[in-house]
Each structure stands twice: as C-alpha cells, then as structure tokens.
Short mmCIF file of N, CA and C in Angstrom, two decimals:
data_model
loop_
_atom_site.label_atom_id
_atom_site.label_comp_id
_atom_site.label_asym_id
_atom_site.label_seq_id
_atom_site.Cartn_x
_atom_site.Cartn_y
_atom_site.Cartn_z
N MET A 1 -43.24 14.14 24.42
CA MET A 1 -41.57 13.73 23.92
C MET A 1 -42.19 12.19 23.50
N SER A 2 -42.45 11.51 22.61
CA SER A 2 -42.65 10.13 21.80
C SER A 2 -40.80 9.85 21.48
N LEU A 3 -40.85 8.25 21.77
CA LEU A 3 -39.12 8.11 21.79
C LEU A 3 -38.31 8.21 20.19
N LYS A 4 -39.98 8.05 19.52
CA LYS A 4 -39.97 8.16 18.11
C LYS A 4 -39.56 9.39 17.47
N SER A 5 -40.09 10.39 17.91
CA SER A 5 -39.88 11.48 18.01
C SER A 5 -38.39 12.50 18.41
N VAL A 6 -37.66 11.31 18.96
CA VAL A 6 -36.02 11.52 19.08
C VAL A 6 -35.47 10.61 18.29
N LYS A 7 -34.05 12.30 17.30
CA LYS A 7 -33.07 12.22 16.07
C LYS A 7 -32.25 11.36 17.18
N ARG A 8 -31.77 9.85 16.98
CA ARG A 8 -30.33 10.18 17.40
C ARG A 8 -29.29 9.69 16.40
N GLU A 9 -28.10 10.26 17.22
CA GLU A 9 -26.84 10.37 16.15
C GLU A 9 -26.73 9.04 15.86
N PRO A 10 -26.10 8.29 14.62
CA PRO A 10 -25.57 6.55 14.40
C PRO A 10 -24.36 6.82 15.09
N ASN A 11 -23.66 5.77 15.68
CA ASN A 11 -23.02 6.32 16.39
C ASN A 11 -21.71 5.51 15.77
N ALA A 12 -20.19 6.19 16.07
CA ALA A 12 -19.14 6.68 16.26
C ALA A 12 -18.73 5.25 14.45
N LEU A 13 -18.90 4.00 14.48
CA LEU A 13 -18.31 2.80 13.99
C LEU A 13 -19.75 3.11 12.37
N GLN A 14 -20.98 3.64 12.90
CA GLN A 14 -22.11 3.82 11.76
C GLN A 14 -21.73 4.65 10.39
N ARG A 15 -21.33 5.48 11.48
CA ARG A 15 -21.02 6.96 10.55
C ARG A 15 -19.29 7.21 9.98
N TRP A 16 -18.48 5.83 10.28
CA TRP A 16 -17.90 5.53 9.84
C TRP A 16 -17.71 4.65 8.56
N ALA A 17 -18.43 4.13 8.63
CA ALA A 17 -18.81 2.69 7.44
C ALA A 17 -19.65 3.75 6.45
N ARG A 18 -20.79 4.68 6.45
CA ARG A 18 -21.32 5.35 5.40
C ARG A 18 -20.48 6.15 5.07
N GLU A 19 -19.74 6.79 5.91
CA GLU A 19 -18.54 8.04 5.12
C GLU A 19 -17.27 6.66 3.71
N THR A 20 -17.12 5.45 5.07
CA THR A 20 -16.35 5.61 3.99
C THR A 20 -17.12 5.19 2.66
N VAL A 21 -17.88 4.69 2.45
CA VAL A 21 -18.99 3.65 1.60
C VAL A 21 -19.02 5.14 0.78
N THR A 22 -19.37 6.21 0.84
CA THR A 22 -19.47 7.27 0.00
C THR A 22 -17.91 7.45 -0.76
N GLU A 23 -17.25 7.68 0.09
CA GLU A 23 -15.60 8.19 -0.59
C GLU A 23 -15.17 6.77 -1.82
N LEU A 24 -15.86 5.62 -1.80
CA LEU A 24 -15.78 4.53 -2.46
C LEU A 24 -15.65 4.53 -3.91
N ARG A 25 -16.95 5.57 -3.53
CA ARG A 25 -17.79 5.84 -4.68
C ARG A 25 -17.58 6.84 -5.27
N ARG A 26 -16.80 7.46 -4.57
CA ARG A 26 -15.97 9.14 -5.57
C ARG A 26 -15.06 8.80 -6.13
N VAL A 27 -14.47 7.56 -5.92
CA VAL A 27 -12.44 7.53 -6.33
C VAL A 27 -13.15 7.18 -7.67
N SER A 28 -12.17 7.18 -8.20
CA SER A 28 -11.86 7.65 -10.03
C SER A 28 -10.86 6.65 -10.29
N TRP A 29 -11.77 5.17 -10.14
CA TRP A 29 -10.48 3.42 -10.20
C TRP A 29 -9.72 3.50 -11.47
N PRO A 30 -8.48 3.07 -11.71
CA PRO A 30 -7.97 3.31 -12.96
C PRO A 30 -9.13 1.62 -13.56
N THR A 31 -8.51 1.89 -14.97
CA THR A 31 -9.15 0.63 -16.25
C THR A 31 -7.99 -0.38 -16.26
N ARG A 32 -9.01 -1.50 -16.50
CA ARG A 32 -7.72 -2.86 -16.29
C ARG A 32 -6.38 -2.95 -16.61
N GLU A 33 -6.14 -1.94 -17.68
CA GLU A 33 -5.21 -1.60 -18.51
C GLU A 33 -3.95 -1.32 -18.47
N GLN A 34 -4.90 -0.21 -17.20
CA GLN A 34 -3.94 0.70 -16.77
C GLN A 34 -3.52 0.25 -15.02
N ALA A 35 -5.02 -0.67 -14.42
CA ALA A 35 -3.38 -1.35 -13.31
C ALA A 35 -2.82 -2.83 -13.70
N VAL A 36 -2.99 -3.52 -14.70
CA VAL A 36 -2.03 -3.51 -15.12
C VAL A 36 -0.61 -3.34 -15.07
N HIS A 37 -0.58 -1.92 -16.24
CA HIS A 37 0.46 -1.50 -16.71
C HIS A 37 1.35 -0.88 -15.29
N LEU A 38 0.88 -0.55 -14.33
CA LEU A 38 0.78 -0.01 -13.49
C LEU A 38 1.50 -0.83 -12.28
N THR A 39 1.20 -2.50 -12.35
CA THR A 39 1.63 -3.85 -11.59
C THR A 39 2.96 -4.16 -12.31
N ILE A 40 2.86 -3.65 -13.61
CA ILE A 40 4.08 -4.70 -14.60
C ILE A 40 5.27 -3.76 -13.73
N VAL A 41 5.17 -2.09 -13.78
CA VAL A 41 5.10 -1.11 -13.49
C VAL A 41 6.37 -1.45 -12.34
N VAL A 42 5.43 -1.55 -11.48
CA VAL A 42 6.13 -2.14 -9.67
C VAL A 42 6.50 -3.22 -9.90
N LEU A 43 6.33 -4.34 -10.49
CA LEU A 43 7.94 -5.25 -10.24
C LEU A 43 8.69 -4.88 -10.76
N ILE A 44 8.71 -5.02 -12.18
CA ILE A 44 9.67 -4.02 -12.49
C ILE A 44 10.29 -3.24 -11.84
N VAL A 45 10.55 -2.90 -11.08
CA VAL A 45 11.26 -2.22 -10.28
C VAL A 45 11.39 -2.38 -8.75
N MET A 46 10.47 -3.14 -8.21
CA MET A 46 11.41 -4.44 -7.09
C MET A 46 12.34 -5.39 -7.45
N LEU A 47 12.27 -5.98 -8.57
CA LEU A 47 13.02 -6.75 -9.64
C LEU A 47 15.00 -6.36 -9.45
N VAL A 48 14.40 -4.77 -10.34
CA VAL A 48 15.49 -3.43 -10.30
C VAL A 48 16.71 -3.49 -8.71
N ALA A 49 15.62 -2.74 -8.08
CA ALA A 49 16.10 -2.53 -7.25
C ALA A 49 16.62 -3.91 -5.60
N GLY A 50 15.92 -5.34 -6.09
CA GLY A 50 16.20 -6.56 -5.43
C GLY A 50 17.38 -6.69 -5.77
N ALA A 51 17.72 -6.19 -7.37
CA ALA A 51 19.08 -7.12 -7.88
C ALA A 51 20.42 -5.88 -7.57
N ILE A 52 19.65 -4.55 -7.14
CA ILE A 52 20.55 -3.84 -7.04
C ILE A 52 21.24 -3.69 -5.12
N LEU A 53 19.97 -3.63 -4.49
CA LEU A 53 20.72 -5.03 -3.62
C LEU A 53 21.42 -5.45 -2.39
N GLY A 54 21.52 -6.41 -3.31
CA GLY A 54 21.59 -7.72 -3.56
C GLY A 54 23.11 -7.79 -4.12
N SER A 55 23.26 -7.15 -4.82
CA SER A 55 24.41 -7.24 -5.20
C SER A 55 25.29 -6.39 -4.18
N LEU A 56 25.20 -4.82 -3.94
CA LEU A 56 25.20 -3.93 -3.20
C LEU A 56 26.08 -5.04 -1.78
N ASP A 57 24.75 -5.85 -1.18
CA ASP A 57 24.99 -6.46 -0.07
C ASP A 57 26.48 -7.79 0.00
N PHE A 58 26.79 -8.91 -1.10
CA PHE A 58 27.76 -9.11 -2.21
C PHE A 58 29.12 -8.68 -1.98
N LEU A 59 28.74 -7.87 -2.37
CA LEU A 59 30.00 -7.27 -2.46
C LEU A 59 30.61 -6.24 -1.31
N PHE A 60 29.77 -5.92 0.17
CA PHE A 60 30.37 -5.48 0.52
C PHE A 60 30.82 -6.77 1.81
N GLU A 61 29.98 -7.84 1.39
CA GLU A 61 30.47 -8.74 2.31
C GLU A 61 31.46 -9.42 1.92
N ARG A 62 32.09 -9.26 0.50
CA ARG A 62 32.64 -9.39 0.44
C ARG A 62 34.95 -8.38 0.91
N LEU A 63 33.72 -7.58 0.56
CA LEU A 63 34.74 -6.44 1.16
C LEU A 63 35.36 -6.87 2.68
N PHE A 64 33.60 -7.38 3.89
CA PHE A 64 34.54 -7.82 4.92
C PHE A 64 35.32 -8.75 5.45
N VAL A 65 35.03 -9.40 4.08
CA VAL A 65 35.88 -10.73 4.34
C VAL A 65 37.94 -10.38 3.79
N VAL A 66 37.34 -9.38 3.11
CA VAL A 66 39.38 -9.28 2.50
C VAL A 66 39.56 -8.12 4.24
N LEU A 67 39.07 -7.91 3.75
CA LEU A 67 39.72 -6.80 4.99
C LEU A 67 39.50 -7.64 6.98
N LEU A 68 38.67 -8.33 6.57
CA LEU A 68 39.07 -9.04 7.86
C LEU A 68 39.61 -10.70 7.94
N GLY A 69 39.26 -10.69 6.97
CA GLY A 69 40.84 -11.96 7.09
C GLY A 69 39.50 -13.17 7.29
N ARG A 70 38.51 -13.57 7.79
CA ARG A 70 37.81 -14.28 7.50
C ARG A 70 37.71 -15.57 7.04
#
C-alpha cells in the first residue's frame, strides 16, 4: 500500500472552514435596500431605548436625592 492510496481525513480546522464556506453560500442575503432599512430601524430603537433608560436613570437619581436628602 503506497502513501498516495491512503485517503486522509481533513483535520477539524479544514473541515470547519470548508463547511463554513458552504453554509455562507447557502445564506439568503438581504438586499442593500433591506439592509439600510433594518439598520435605520435598529438605530431608532436604540435611540428610543437609550432615551427611556436615561430618563429613568435621571428620575431615580432625583428620587434618591430627595429621599436621602443629599
């Protein structure tokens, strides 16, 4: 039996890389328009959530100042 006739299994890293590339080819990527729209939605939600959390933080801070008299 020669060395060329022995079929070698690819190591885990090679197999992972090959499978990852295969899966990325199967992905249904969004169009540019969809990506821009979803990015805008995410930014708006982040701003609203930040404003709400910031307001709550400010109100609770003021409440503690009043309650603790500092």
